[in-house]
Each structure stands twice: as C-alpha cells, then as structure tokens.
Coordinates of C-alpha atoms in Angstrom, one line a residue:
M55 CA 316.8 74.3 -161.5
K56 CA 319.2 75.2 -158.8
N57 CA 316.7 77.6 -157.3
T58 CA 314.0 74.9 -157.3
F59 CA 316.3 72.5 -155.6
A60 CA 317.3 75.1 -153.0
K61 CA 313.7 75.9 -152.2
M62 CA 312.9 72.2 -151.8
F63 CA 315.8 71.7 -149.5
T64 CA 314.8 74.7 -147.3
V65 CA 311.2 73.4 -147.0
C66 CA 312.4 69.9 -145.9
A67 CA 314.8 71.4 -143.4
L68 CA 312.1 73.5 -141.8
A69 CA 309.7 70.5 -141.6
G70 CA 312.3 68.5 -139.9
M71 CA 313.0 71.2 -137.4
L72 CA 309.3 71.6 -136.7
G73 CA 308.8 67.9 -136.1
F74 CA 311.7 67.8 -133.7
A75 CA 310.2 70.7 -131.8
L76 CA 306.8 69.0 -131.6
S77 CA 308.5 65.8 -130.4
A78 CA 310.3 67.8 -127.7
C79 CA 307.0 69.3 -126.5
D80 CA 305.4 65.8 -126.3
D81 CA 308.4 64.5 -124.2
S82 CA 308.0 67.5 -121.8
S83 CA 304.3 66.8 -121.3
S84 CA 305.0 63.2 -120.6
A85 CA 307.6 64.1 -118.0
G86 CA 305.1 66.4 -116.3
D87 CA 302.6 63.5 -116.1
D88 CA 305.2 61.3 -114.5
D89 CA 305.9 64.0 -111.9
N90 CA 302.2 64.3 -111.0
N91 CA 302.0 60.5 -110.6
V92 CA 304.9 60.6 -108.2
I93 CA 303.2 63.2 -106.1
L94 CA 299.9 61.3 -106.0
S95 CA 301.5 58.0 -105.1
G96 CA 303.5 59.8 -102.4
D97 CA 300.3 61.2 -100.9
S98 CA 298.8 57.7 -100.9
R99 CA 301.9 56.3 -99.1
E100 CA 301.7 59.0 -96.5
E101 CA 298.0 58.3 -95.9
S102 CA 298.5 54.6 -95.5
S103 CA 301.5 54.9 -93.2
D104 CA 299.4 55.9 -90.2
S105 CA 300.0 53.5 -87.3
R106 CA 297.1 51.8 -85.6
S107 CA 296.3 51.9 -81.9
N108 CA 296.1 48.5 -80.2
D109 CA 294.2 49.8 -77.2
K110 CA 295.3 46.9 -75.1
D111 CA 294.2 48.7 -71.9
E112 CA 290.6 48.4 -73.1
A113 CA 290.5 44.6 -73.4
I114 CA 287.8 42.8 -71.5
S115 CA 289.0 40.6 -68.7
S116 CA 288.2 36.9 -68.7
S117 CA 285.6 37.3 -65.9
G118 CA 283.4 39.4 -68.3
K119 CA 283.9 42.6 -66.3
S120 CA 285.5 45.5 -68.1
N121 CA 288.1 48.0 -66.9
D122 CA 287.3 51.6 -67.4
P123 CA 289.0 52.6 -70.7
A124 CA 291.6 55.4 -70.7
E125 CA 289.7 58.5 -71.7
V126 CA 291.2 61.5 -73.6
T127 CA 290.2 64.5 -71.6
D128 CA 290.7 68.2 -72.2
D129 CA 294.0 68.2 -70.3
S130 CA 295.4 65.1 -71.9
S131 CA 298.2 66.4 -74.1
D132 CA 300.4 63.4 -74.8
S133 CA 298.3 61.6 -77.3
K134 CA 297.1 64.9 -78.9
G135 CA 300.7 65.9 -79.5
N136 CA 301.2 62.8 -81.4
P137 CA 297.9 62.1 -83.2
S138 CA 299.4 59.7 -85.7
S139 CA 299.7 57.2 -82.9
A140 CA 295.9 56.6 -83.2
G141 CA 296.2 55.7 -86.8
T142 CA 293.5 54.5 -89.2
S143 CA 292.4 51.1 -90.1
T144 CA 293.5 49.6 -93.4
K145 CA 291.4 46.5 -93.4
S146 CA 289.7 45.8 -96.7
S147 CA 286.7 44.0 -95.2
G148 CA 284.6 46.0 -92.7
S149 CA 287.2 48.7 -92.4
E150 CA 286.7 52.3 -91.7
G151 CA 288.1 53.2 -95.1
V152 CA 288.4 56.9 -95.9
E153 CA 286.8 58.6 -92.9
G154 CA 285.4 61.6 -94.8
S155 CA 283.7 59.6 -97.6
S156 CA 279.9 59.5 -98.0
A157 CA 277.7 56.4 -98.3
S158 CA 275.0 56.2 -100.9
V159 CA 271.3 56.0 -99.8
P160 CA 269.5 52.9 -100.9
S161 CA 267.9 53.1 -104.3
G162 CA 264.2 54.1 -104.2
S163 CA 264.4 55.5 -100.6
S164 CA 262.9 58.8 -99.6
D165 CA 264.6 61.7 -97.9
A166 CA 261.9 62.0 -95.3
S167 CA 260.7 60.8 -91.9
V168 CA 257.3 60.6 -90.2
Y169 CA 257.0 61.5 -86.5
D170 CA 253.9 60.4 -84.7
A171 CA 253.6 62.3 -81.4
D172 CA 250.6 60.2 -80.3
K173 CA 252.3 56.9 -80.7
N174 CA 255.8 58.2 -79.8
T175 CA 257.3 56.8 -82.9
L176 CA 259.6 57.9 -85.7
K177 CA 259.5 56.2 -89.1
D178 CA 262.6 56.6 -91.2
L179 CA 261.4 56.5 -94.8
R180 CA 264.9 55.8 -96.1
D181 CA 264.6 52.2 -95.1
G182 CA 261.2 51.9 -93.5
Q183 CA 262.4 51.3 -89.9
V184 CA 260.3 52.5 -87.0
Y185 CA 261.9 53.8 -83.7
K186 CA 260.4 54.5 -80.3
T187 CA 260.8 58.1 -79.2
T188 CA 260.5 59.9 -75.8
T189 CA 259.8 63.5 -74.9
I190 CA 261.9 65.0 -72.1
D191 CA 261.4 68.4 -70.5
I192 CA 264.5 70.6 -70.5
P193 CA 264.0 73.2 -67.7
S194 CA 267.2 75.0 -68.5
K195 CA 265.9 75.8 -71.9
N196 CA 262.2 76.1 -71.1
Y197 CA 261.0 73.6 -73.6
S198 CA 260.7 69.8 -74.3
E199 CA 262.9 67.7 -76.6
V200 CA 262.0 64.6 -78.5
W201 CA 264.8 61.9 -78.5
M202 CA 265.0 58.6 -80.2
A203 CA 264.4 55.9 -77.5
E204 CA 266.3 53.3 -79.5
N205 CA 269.8 53.3 -81.1
L206 CA 269.9 54.3 -84.8
N207 CA 270.0 51.2 -87.1
Y208 CA 270.4 52.9 -90.5
E209 CA 273.1 51.1 -92.5
T210 CA 275.9 53.1 -94.1
D211 CA 279.5 52.7 -94.9
N212 CA 281.7 52.6 -91.8
S213 CA 278.9 51.2 -89.5
W214 CA 278.5 47.8 -87.9
C215 CA 276.0 46.0 -85.7
G216 CA 276.3 47.0 -82.0
G217 CA 277.4 44.5 -79.3
G218 CA 279.5 41.6 -80.4
S219 CA 283.0 40.5 -79.2
G220 CA 286.3 40.5 -80.9
T221 CA 285.8 40.6 -84.7
T222 CA 282.3 39.2 -84.5
E223 CA 279.6 41.8 -84.9
G224 CA 276.6 42.0 -82.5
N225 CA 272.9 42.3 -82.9
C226 CA 271.5 45.2 -85.0
E227 CA 268.0 44.4 -84.0
T228 CA 268.8 44.9 -80.3
Y229 CA 271.6 47.4 -80.3
G230 CA 271.3 49.3 -83.6
R231 CA 274.6 50.1 -85.3
L232 CA 277.9 51.6 -84.3
Y233 CA 279.3 54.5 -86.5
T234 CA 282.6 56.2 -86.9
W235 CA 282.3 60.0 -86.3
A236 CA 282.7 60.6 -90.0
A237 CA 279.8 58.2 -90.8
A238 CA 277.7 59.9 -88.1
M239 CA 278.4 63.4 -89.5
D240 CA 278.5 62.9 -93.2
S241 CA 277.1 59.6 -94.3
V242 CA 274.0 60.7 -96.2
G243 CA 275.8 62.4 -99.0
E244 CA 274.0 65.3 -100.7
W245 CA 271.3 65.2 -98.0
S246 CA 273.7 65.9 -95.2
T247 CA 273.4 69.3 -93.7
S248 CA 276.4 71.1 -92.2
G249 CA 278.5 67.9 -91.7
K250 CA 280.2 67.6 -95.1
G251 CA 283.9 66.6 -95.1
C252 CA 284.1 65.8 -91.4
G253 CA 286.3 62.9 -90.3
Y254 CA 289.4 61.6 -88.6
G255 CA 292.3 64.1 -88.9
K256 CA 290.1 66.8 -90.4
T257 CA 289.0 70.0 -88.6
C258 CA 285.3 70.4 -88.9
S259 CA 284.5 74.0 -88.3
V260 CA 280.8 73.7 -88.9
A261 CA 280.6 71.3 -85.9
S262 CA 282.3 73.6 -83.4
E263 CA 280.6 74.1 -80.1
G264 CA 278.5 77.3 -79.9
S265 CA 277.4 77.1 -83.5
A266 CA 273.7 77.5 -84.1
T267 CA 273.9 75.1 -87.1
L268 CA 272.4 71.7 -86.5
V269 CA 274.2 68.7 -88.0
R270 CA 271.8 66.2 -89.4
G271 CA 274.5 63.7 -90.6
V272 CA 273.2 60.2 -90.6
C273 CA 269.9 61.0 -88.8
P274 CA 266.6 61.1 -90.7
K275 CA 265.5 64.4 -92.1
G276 CA 264.1 66.6 -89.4
W277 CA 266.4 65.1 -86.8
H278 CA 270.0 65.8 -85.9
L279 CA 273.1 64.5 -84.1
P280 CA 273.1 66.0 -80.6
S281 CA 275.8 68.5 -79.8
Q282 CA 277.9 68.3 -76.6
S283 CA 275.9 71.1 -75.0
E284 CA 272.6 69.2 -75.9
W285 CA 273.9 66.1 -74.1
E286 CA 274.8 68.2 -71.1
A287 CA 271.4 69.8 -71.0
L288 CA 269.8 66.3 -71.1
I289 CA 271.9 65.1 -68.2
V290 CA 271.0 68.2 -66.2
A291 CA 267.3 67.7 -67.0
V292 CA 267.1 64.0 -66.0
D293 CA 269.3 64.5 -62.9
G294 CA 266.8 67.1 -61.6
S295 CA 269.0 68.5 -58.8
I296 CA 271.6 70.7 -60.6
T297 CA 271.5 73.6 -62.9
E298 CA 274.6 72.8 -64.9
Y299 CA 276.5 69.7 -66.0
T300 CA 278.8 68.2 -63.4
S301 CA 280.4 64.7 -63.1
S302 CA 278.4 64.0 -59.9
N303 CA 275.0 63.4 -61.3
T304 CA 272.4 60.6 -61.2
A305 CA 271.5 60.7 -64.9
G306 CA 273.1 57.4 -65.7
S307 CA 270.7 55.3 -63.7
K308 CA 267.8 57.3 -65.0
L309 CA 268.8 56.9 -68.7
K310 CA 269.8 53.3 -68.7
S311 CA 267.3 50.5 -69.7
V312 CA 266.0 48.2 -67.1
T313 CA 267.4 45.1 -68.8
V314 CA 270.6 43.8 -70.6
W315 CA 273.2 45.6 -68.5
Y316 CA 275.9 43.5 -66.9
D317 CA 276.0 42.3 -63.3
D318 CA 272.7 44.0 -62.1
G319 CA 273.9 47.3 -63.5
N320 CA 270.4 48.0 -65.0
G321 CA 268.9 51.5 -64.8
E322 CA 265.6 52.9 -63.8
D323 CA 264.7 54.2 -67.3
T324 CA 262.8 57.0 -65.6
F325 CA 262.4 59.0 -68.8
G326 CA 261.9 56.2 -71.3
F327 CA 265.3 56.9 -72.9
S328 CA 266.2 53.2 -72.6
A329 CA 270.0 53.4 -73.2
L330 CA 271.5 50.1 -74.2
P331 CA 275.1 48.9 -73.6
A332 CA 276.1 48.3 -77.2
G333 CA 279.8 48.8 -76.4
Y334 CA 282.1 50.1 -79.2
R335 CA 284.2 49.0 -82.1
D336 CA 287.9 50.0 -82.2
I337 CA 290.0 51.0 -85.2
N338 CA 291.3 47.4 -85.6
G339 CA 287.8 46.1 -86.1
D340 CA 287.4 44.5 -82.7
C341 CA 284.2 45.0 -80.6
Y342 CA 284.3 45.4 -76.8
Y343 CA 282.1 46.0 -73.8
E344 CA 278.7 44.7 -74.8
G345 CA 276.5 44.8 -71.7
N346 CA 279.1 47.1 -69.9
Y347 CA 279.1 50.5 -71.7
A348 CA 277.0 52.7 -73.8
Y349 CA 278.8 55.3 -76.0
F350 CA 276.8 58.0 -77.9
W351 CA 278.5 60.4 -80.4
S352 CA 277.9 64.1 -80.3
S353 CA 278.3 66.5 -83.3
T354 CA 281.0 68.4 -81.4
E355 CA 284.7 67.7 -82.1
Y356 CA 287.7 68.3 -80.0
L357 CA 290.6 69.0 -82.4
S358 CA 291.0 67.1 -85.6
Y359 CA 291.3 63.6 -84.2
Y360 CA 288.8 63.6 -81.4
A361 CA 285.1 64.2 -80.9
Y362 CA 282.9 64.4 -77.8
Y363 CA 280.5 61.6 -76.7
M364 CA 278.3 60.7 -73.8
R365 CA 279.1 57.5 -71.9
L366 CA 277.1 55.3 -69.5
Y367 CA 278.7 52.4 -67.5
Y368 CA 277.0 49.4 -65.8
G369 CA 278.8 49.9 -62.5
I370 CA 278.0 53.6 -61.9
G371 CA 274.9 55.8 -61.7
Y372 CA 276.1 58.9 -63.5
A373 CA 276.5 60.0 -67.1
S374 CA 279.8 61.3 -68.3
L375 CA 281.1 63.4 -71.2
Y376 CA 284.5 62.6 -72.8
N377 CA 286.3 63.0 -76.1
Y378 CA 288.0 60.2 -78.0
Y379 CA 289.2 59.1 -81.4
K380 CA 286.8 59.8 -84.3
N381 CA 287.4 56.5 -86.0
Y382 CA 285.9 54.4 -83.2
G383 CA 282.5 53.0 -83.7
Y384 CA 279.8 54.4 -81.2
S385 CA 276.0 54.4 -81.0
I386 CA 273.8 57.2 -82.2
R387 CA 270.6 58.7 -80.7
C388 CA 269.0 61.4 -82.9
L389 CA 267.3 64.5 -81.5
K390 CA 264.3 66.0 -83.2
D391 CA 264.8 69.5 -84.7
S392 CA 262.8 72.1 -82.9
D393 CA 259.6 73.2 -84.7

C-alpha cells in the first residue's frame, strides 16, 4: 500500500512540474510576440514621422504668372544632405500613400496595346483609350522613335488629373494624369518590367543611367518610360543645331503645343509632340502651374529621393532637364520600344 501511494505521489509531482514548464514556454512565446509588435509599431512611427515640404517658393502669384521653382541640380547638396525635409504625404484622401506600392489593373483588362503606324495612334487595351503618336528622327542614333503625342491618362493609385489649382484636380481629358515617380515606375504590378520596388527614399538600381534595361512602368506593353538620355537625345534631335544636350537649345518652342500655354507662350509644335502645360502636384496635394509648365518624368533617378525629368516653360524657348522629389506628380509620355 505504501509503495502504491509513493508511486502515485511521484506521478502527480512529475505532472505538476511538466505543466509548469509548459506554462513557462507559453509565457516566453507571448513575450516574444510582444517584442515583435513593438518593433513593427516603431517602424510605423518612424515612417510616418517624415516632415512635409511646403514648397512656398513655388506658389503662383495672384497675377497668374509663376515664378520659376527652385530646382534640385546635381551640385545642390543642402537638401540632399537632409532628405527627410522633403517628407511624404500622409493624407488619407488622394494621398501618395506608400510610394513603392503597386496599383491593380482594372478587372477584365488586357495586358496589350495596338499601335497603328498608318493612323499614328496607340490603343491601350487596359482601358481602351486611344492616343495620338508622332515619329521623330533621332540623327544621333541613326533611327526614328515613336512617342506618344498626348499625356498618359491611365488611372492608377498615386495619380491625379493634370492641371487644376490648389487641392482641386484638373482635366484628365485635356491634360492626362500626373503620377508620382513610384506610380510611373511600378504601378502595373506583375506586368511591370524592371521597375519593381522603386519609390521615394528607395534606391532603384535597375533604373540607373547607362542600363540597357527599359522600364515599362505604367506605360502600355511595348512602350516604356523614357530615360534621361532618351530625353536628351530627343532635345538634340528637335533642336537640330547641336550634337549633344546643352541648356541653350530651341527644343522647347518646337515641342510645345500651339494652344493652351499662358501669356502667348505657345509653341510651334514642329514635330507633333504637342506638349501641354499640365503643371504638377506637390506632396501636400496641391496643384500648381497649369498653363505655365510641363513636367515629364524619366526613368532615371538621382539618389534615393530624386529622379530626373524634362521641363518646358511658357516664357522660354528651350527644354531643360532637372531632378526633383520623386513624390511630386508629373506628366508621362511613353516611348515605343524599338522593334
């Protein structure tokens, strides 16, 4: 009887100790989860703490004329040394959101496009929109290029109707849409080629200048976002008097449309490019410079917070290349892939 009681006591004691051990393991696991939650919430706080740029120097004067915005050039180091000063928008309605995110393609759409060389049109089968195109000889490359002759108007996340003033969007039918650089590079999700993961504050190695890789991004299949060097080649070609890109060119007047530009600043539209002054959208959601400026993204970045773009202005006859914050909204002209 004593032996039986002793055995029962031993079994019970062992069971109790085992239960305590199991309970201790559960507590340890819970503690680990709490630590992970702290890390995640910390990352979220850090991401949302970016300050936003007010860009007050770029406000339009009451007379309707605009002052030339302060550009970030290659030798401008102050803002690059403190990139957080540019910030990101945190607006819930019409905000930039997470700059590297991808937008879904409308249900039932097709990943294809139809180019008609006889009619000089491009049909984007994702949404059925038809765009005019123009063919321009590029002597420096000994071939011709086919460009969209209208601003892209394909709707994605982080895109808005061009033109407009303040927080009021403009006219998509006239000006197409304005896109952040992330939306321009990576907004067609799985269909995007070579532009995945690009955005504000992220270094995008696939888009580095000199790469042979074309970045389709938001453009229809078979077309791509022009690189900085492709914009330069276009400027050289339409200027017609120089062999390399310089700031003293006449390309602006030859690329601008013959209507819409402010204060008789219309162009000659010599090559049928018909550039329109859609202005831009800043990181706070405000639209500026409709009728005054045209801004077109390239696929070439400059450091993690900036990317290159081509700019036209109503008051001058040349075309310029600059780099600025990736989370601004600029227009897009797609360039046909070579056959």
